[in-house]
Coordinates of C-alpha atoms in Angstrom, one line a residue:
X1 CA -68.4 23.2 44.7
X2 CA -70.8 23.9 47.3
X3 CA -71.5 21.8 50.6
X4 CA -74.4 20.6 49.4
X5 CA -73.0 19.2 46.4
X6 CA -70.2 17.4 48.1
X7 CA -72.6 15.3 50.5
X8 CA -72.8 11.6 49.6
X9 CA -76.5 10.5 48.6
X10 CA -78.6 7.8 50.4
X11 CA -79.9 5.4 47.7
X12 CA -82.2 2.4 47.8
X13 CA -82.1 -0.6 45.4
X14 CA -81.9 -4.1 45.0
X15 CA -78.6 -6.0 45.1
X16 CA -77.0 -9.6 44.8
X17 CA -75.0 -10.3 48.1
X18 CA -73.1 -13.4 46.3
X19 CA -72.9 -15.7 43.4
X20 CA -76.3 -17.2 43.9
X21 CA -77.4 -14.3 42.3
X22 CA -80.6 -13.7 44.2
X23 CA -81.6 -10.2 44.5
X24 CA -83.2 -8.3 47.5
X25 CA -83.9 -4.8 48.9
X26 CA -80.5 -2.8 49.8
X27 CA -79.9 0.6 51.3
X28 CA -76.5 2.4 50.3
X29 CA -74.7 5.5 49.6
X30 CA -74.0 7.0 46.4
X31 CA -70.7 8.7 45.9
X32 CA -70.3 12.5 46.5
X33 CA -71.6 14.6 43.6
X34 CA -69.4 17.0 42.1
X35 CA -69.7 20.2 40.0
X36 CA -69.7 18.2 36.6
X37 CA -72.2 15.5 38.0
X38 CA -75.6 15.2 37.0
X39 CA -78.0 13.7 39.5
X40 CA -81.3 12.1 38.4
X41 CA -84.3 10.1 39.6
X42 CA -84.2 6.6 38.0
X43 CA -87.7 5.7 36.2
X44 CA -86.7 2.8 34.5
X45 CA -83.9 0.3 33.9
X46 CA -83.6 -2.4 31.3
X47 CA -82.3 -5.9 32.5
X48 CA -79.3 -6.8 30.3
X49 CA -78.0 -10.5 29.9
X50 CA -74.6 -9.1 31.4
X51 CA -76.7 -8.5 34.7
X52 CA -77.3 -12.0 34.8
X53 CA -73.5 -13.0 34.3
X54 CA -72.6 -10.4 36.6
X55 CA -74.9 -11.2 39.6
X56 CA -73.9 -14.8 39.4
X57 CA -70.0 -13.8 38.9
X58 CA -69.9 -15.9 35.8
X59 CA -67.2 -13.8 34.3
X60 CA -65.2 -13.9 37.8
X61 CA -64.7 -10.0 38.7
X62 CA -68.0 -9.5 40.3
X63 CA -67.9 -7.6 43.8
X64 CA -70.8 -7.7 46.3
X65 CA -73.0 -6.3 47.3
X66 CA -73.9 -5.7 43.5
X67 CA -76.5 -3.4 42.4
X68 CA -76.9 -4.2 38.5
X69 CA -78.1 -2.3 35.8
X70 CA -76.7 -0.3 32.9
X71 CA -79.8 0.6 30.7
X72 CA -80.8 3.6 33.2
X73 CA -83.3 6.2 32.2
X74 CA -84.5 8.8 34.4
X75 CA -85.4 12.7 35.1
X76 CA -82.7 15.3 36.1
X77 CA -83.1 16.4 39.6
X78 CA -79.8 18.2 40.2
X79 CA -76.8 19.7 38.1
X80 CA -73.3 20.5 39.3
X81 CA -72.2 24.1 38.8
X82 CA -70.2 23.5 36.0
X83 CA -72.6 21.1 33.8
X84 CA -73.1 22.5 30.5
X85 CA -75.5 20.0 28.8
X86 CA -78.2 19.3 31.2
X87 CA -80.7 21.0 33.4
X88 CA -83.2 20.1 36.0
X89 CA -86.1 18.1 34.2
X90 CA -84.3 16.7 31.2
X91 CA -84.7 13.2 30.5
X92 CA -81.5 11.2 30.6
X93 CA -79.8 7.9 29.9
X94 CA -76.8 6.3 31.3
X95 CA -75.3 3.2 29.7
X96 CA -72.4 0.8 30.5
X97 CA -69.7 3.2 31.5
X98 CA -69.5 6.2 34.0
X99 CA -65.6 7.1 33.6
X100 CA -62.6 6.9 31.8
X101 CA -59.0 8.4 32.1
X102 CA -59.8 11.2 29.5
X103 CA -56.1 11.3 28.4
X104 CA -55.1 7.8 26.7
X105 CA -55.1 7.4 22.9
X106 CA -58.9 6.0 22.7
X107 CA -59.9 8.8 25.0
X108 CA -58.3 11.3 22.8
X109 CA -60.0 9.7 19.8
X110 CA -63.0 10.0 21.7
X111 CA -63.6 6.3 21.8
X112 CA -63.9 6.1 25.7
X113 CA -65.3 2.7 25.4
X114 CA -62.0 1.2 24.8
X115 CA -60.1 3.2 27.6
X116 CA -58.0 0.9 29.5
X117 CA -59.0 2.5 32.5
X118 CA -62.7 2.8 31.8
X119 CA -64.8 2.6 34.7
X120 CA -68.1 0.4 34.5
X121 CA -71.5 1.6 35.7
X122 CA -71.6 -1.0 38.4
X123 CA -69.1 -3.3 40.5
X124 CA -66.1 -1.1 39.9
X125 CA -64.1 1.5 41.6
X126 CA -64.8 5.0 41.0
X127 CA -61.9 7.8 41.0
X128 CA -62.5 8.5 44.7
X129 CA -62.4 4.9 45.5
X130 CA -66.1 4.3 46.0
X131 CA -67.9 1.4 44.5
X132 CA -70.3 1.9 41.6
X133 CA -73.5 0.7 41.7
X134 CA -76.1 0.3 38.7
X135 CA -79.5 1.2 37.9
X136 CA -81.6 -1.2 39.8
X137 CA -82.2 1.8 42.4
X138 CA -84.0 5.1 42.9
X139 CA -81.2 7.7 42.2
X140 CA -78.1 7.8 40.0
X141 CA -75.2 10.2 39.5
X142 CA -73.0 10.4 36.8
X143 CA -70.5 12.6 35.0
X144 CA -72.3 14.7 32.6
X145 CA -69.9 13.4 29.7
X146 CA -71.3 9.9 30.2
X147 CA -74.9 11.1 30.3
X148 CA -77.2 10.9 27.2
X149 CA -80.1 13.3 26.4
X150 CA -83.2 11.4 25.2
X151 CA -85.2 13.1 22.6
X152 CA -89.0 14.0 23.6
X153 CA -90.7 11.4 21.2
X154 CA -88.9 8.4 22.5
X155 CA -90.9 6.6 24.9
X156 CA -88.7 6.2 28.3
X157 CA -89.4 2.7 29.0
X158 CA -88.4 1.5 25.4
X159 CA -85.4 3.6 25.2
X160 CA -83.9 2.2 28.1
X161 CA -82.2 -1.0 26.5
X162 CA -80.8 1.1 23.6
X163 CA -78.1 2.3 25.8
X164 CA -76.7 -1.3 25.8
X165 CA -78.5 -3.2 23.3
X166 CA -78.9 -0.3 20.9
X167 CA -75.4 1.1 20.9
X168 CA -73.8 -2.3 21.1
X169 CA -75.4 -3.1 17.6
X170 CA -75.5 0.4 16.2
X171 CA -71.9 1.0 16.6
X172 CA -70.5 -2.0 14.6
X173 CA -73.0 -1.3 11.8
X174 CA -71.4 2.1 11.5
X175 CA -67.8 1.1 12.3
X176 CA -67.6 -1.8 9.5
X177 CA -69.4 0.1 6.9
X178 CA -72.7 -2.1 7.1
X179 CA -75.0 1.0 7.0
X180 CA -75.0 1.9 3.4
X181 CA -78.1 0.6 1.1
X182 CA -77.1 -2.1 -0.8
X183 CA -75.1 -3.7 1.8
X184 CA -76.2 -7.2 3.2
X185 CA -76.1 -7.9 6.9
X186 CA -76.7 -11.2 8.8
X187 CA -77.9 -10.8 12.2
X188 CA -77.3 -14.0 14.3
X189 CA -79.6 -14.5 17.1
X190 CA -83.0 -12.9 17.5
X191 CA -82.9 -11.7 21.0
X192 CA -82.2 -8.4 23.2
X193 CA -79.4 -7.6 20.9
X194 CA -80.5 -9.1 17.6
X195 CA -83.9 -7.7 17.3
X196 CA -82.7 -4.1 17.8
X197 CA -79.8 -4.7 15.2
X198 CA -82.6 -5.8 12.6
X199 CA -84.4 -2.5 13.3
X200 CA -81.2 -0.2 12.9
X201 CA -79.9 -2.1 9.9
X202 CA -83.3 -1.7 8.1
X203 CA -83.4 2.0 9.0
X204 CA -80.0 2.4 7.3
X205 CA -81.5 0.7 4.0
X206 CA -79.5 -2.6 4.6
X207 CA -80.9 -5.9 3.6
X208 CA -81.0 -8.0 6.4
X209 CA -80.9 -11.8 7.0
X210 CA -81.7 -13.3 10.4
X211 CA -79.5 -16.3 11.4
X212 CA -81.1 -18.5 14.0
X213 CA -81.1 -22.0 15.2
X214 CA -84.9 -21.9 15.6
X215 CA -86.9 -22.2 12.5
X216 CA -89.9 -21.1 14.3
X217 CA -88.6 -17.4 14.6
X218 CA -88.8 -16.9 10.9
X219 CA -92.2 -15.4 10.8
X220 CA -91.3 -13.0 13.8
X221 CA -88.1 -12.0 12.0
X222 CA -89.8 -11.3 8.6
X223 CA -93.3 -10.2 9.3
X224 CA -92.8 -8.4 12.6
X225 CA -89.2 -7.0 12.5
X226 CA -89.1 -6.6 8.7
X227 CA -86.1 -8.8 7.9
X228 CA -85.6 -9.7 4.2
X229 CA -85.0 -13.3 4.7
X230 CA -84.4 -15.8 7.3
X231 CA -81.6 -18.5 7.5
X232 CA -81.3 -21.9 9.7
X233 CA -77.6 -21.9 11.1
X234 CA -77.6 -25.6 11.3
X235 CA -77.9 -25.4 7.5
X236 CA -74.2 -25.7 6.4
X237 CA -74.8 -24.8 2.7
X238 CA -76.6 -21.6 3.5
X239 CA -74.1 -20.7 6.0
X240 CA -71.2 -20.7 3.5
X241 CA -72.0 -17.5 2.0
X242 CA -71.2 -14.9 5.0
X243 CA -67.6 -13.7 5.0
X244 CA -67.4 -11.3 8.1
X245 CA -68.3 -12.3 11.5
X246 CA -68.5 -9.6 14.1
X247 CA -68.7 -10.8 17.9
X248 CA -70.9 -8.6 20.1
X249 CA -72.1 -11.1 22.9
X250 CA -69.3 -12.4 25.6
X251 CA -69.8 -16.2 26.1
X252 CA -69.0 -17.7 29.4
X253 CA -66.3 -19.9 27.9
X254 CA -63.5 -19.2 25.1
X255 CA -64.5 -19.9 21.7
X256 CA -62.4 -22.4 19.6
X257 CA -61.8 -20.9 16.1
X258 CA -60.4 -23.1 13.3
X259 CA -58.4 -20.9 11.2
X260 CA -58.3 -22.9 7.8
X261 CA -62.1 -21.9 7.0
X262 CA -61.1 -18.4 7.5
X263 CA -58.4 -18.6 4.8
X264 CA -60.7 -19.9 2.2
X265 CA -62.3 -16.9 0.9
X266 CA -60.7 -14.2 3.2
X267 CA -63.3 -14.4 5.8
X268 CA -62.9 -12.3 8.9
X269 CA -63.8 -12.4 12.7
X270 CA -64.0 -9.1 14.4
X271 CA -65.3 -7.6 17.6
X272 CA -67.1 -4.6 19.1
X273 CA -67.9 -3.4 22.6
X274 CA -70.4 -0.8 23.4
X275 CA -69.8 2.4 21.6
X276 CA -68.3 6.0 22.3
X277 CA -70.4 8.8 24.0
X278 CA -70.9 11.1 21.0
X279 CA -72.1 8.0 19.1
X280 CA -74.3 7.0 21.8
X281 CA -76.2 10.3 21.6
X282 CA -76.0 9.9 17.7
X283 CA -77.5 6.5 18.2
X284 CA -80.4 7.8 20.5
X285 CA -81.0 10.6 18.0
X286 CA -81.1 8.2 15.1
X287 CA -83.5 5.8 17.0
X288 CA -85.9 8.8 17.7
X289 CA -85.8 10.0 14.0
X290 CA -86.9 6.2 12.7
X291 CA -89.0 5.6 15.6
X292 CA -86.8 2.6 16.8
X293 CA -87.3 1.4 20.2
X294 CA -86.8 -2.0 21.9
X295 CA -89.5 -4.5 22.4
X296 CA -90.2 -4.8 26.0
X297 CA -92.0 -6.5 28.8
X298 CA -92.2 -4.1 31.7
X299 CA -92.1 -5.7 35.3
X300 CA -92.4 -4.3 38.8
X301 CA -89.2 -4.5 41.0
X302 CA -90.6 -7.5 43.2
X303 CA -90.7 -9.7 39.9
X304 CA -86.9 -9.0 39.4
X305 CA -85.7 -12.9 40.5
X306 CA -88.4 -14.3 38.5
X307 CA -87.3 -12.3 35.4
X308 CA -83.7 -13.1 36.0
X309 CA -84.8 -16.9 36.1
X310 CA -86.8 -16.5 32.6
X311 CA -84.1 -14.5 31.2
X312 CA -81.8 -17.3 31.8
X313 CA -84.0 -19.5 29.7
X314 CA -84.4 -16.8 27.2
X315 CA -88.0 -16.5 28.0
X316 CA -88.6 -13.0 27.3
X317 CA -89.5 -11.1 23.8
X318 CA -87.2 -9.3 24.0
X319 CA -86.0 -7.3 26.9
X320 CA -87.4 -6.8 30.6
X321 CA -87.6 -3.4 31.8
X322 CA -87.9 -2.7 35.6
X323 CA -90.7 0.1 36.1
X324 CA -88.4 1.7 39.2
X325 CA -90.4 5.0 39.3
X326 CA -93.6 3.3 40.2
X327 CA -92.9 0.2 42.0
X328 CA -89.3 0.4 43.9
X329 CA -90.9 2.7 46.6
X330 CA -93.7 0.3 47.1
X331 CA -91.5 -2.5 47.9
X332 CA -89.2 -0.6 50.1

């Protein structure tokens, strides 16, 4: 490892200092880059609802100062001496995790997202004891194992949310066998995850029903996103027909789960969290092949706090993406 590779990297971004969740400019150091690390200039970063939960410490494990962002797109500026998969100039993505033990059963089975020692992209401790910071910043350093290549035909801004919303929906469609023509999938909620789930499922040849509390979303679901049908979740008769529920979002409070209705009809409640790295690359390649992108609203960095307020009200269609490359320096 060269002396040049070992030095910490000065970085600039926006951070929350406390549970008020207000973000402001923040200078910090990235960890030292090693021989397996990829350093890249951040161009875009999506805003996930998880970021909103984290800046406000609604899940109880946030550490401050906190630089959010786990839908990070950029261009490689430097690679370590042992990096095999990437070169300077490549367009890349980093999602929700930047480390794992690489030796447990989950890692051995290549499902790093379920490693008990996984390292989150921000507000966690890296192997060397440094704090991880997310993509609301100008540069990123990550082990190449946790970096994904973006195909040339995929727009970078629209690709950013796929590293969270995309893989979070793609993975359960594959794992639970809901990816075969003739299957019928219900997508609950037409938001950041839901709208991408509809696109992936339709590309897999699956019949899709969008389930929503808002009847006024029917036209959007059917005409714009191509869903086959639409169901209002408050209609109990219509809701009786579904038999397998896969939880993807993380509510602020625990859910109450009556067991008796599950017994009638052998219904199932399951879950899925993110996706493994090989599957994440597969998802990005599938998206490029089928022209699947997120529907986004691109914003400058100084609109960030307003975007967070709008996100809390579900006032976005369907994902905010920060134009880091063109606006972060201007506000520094």
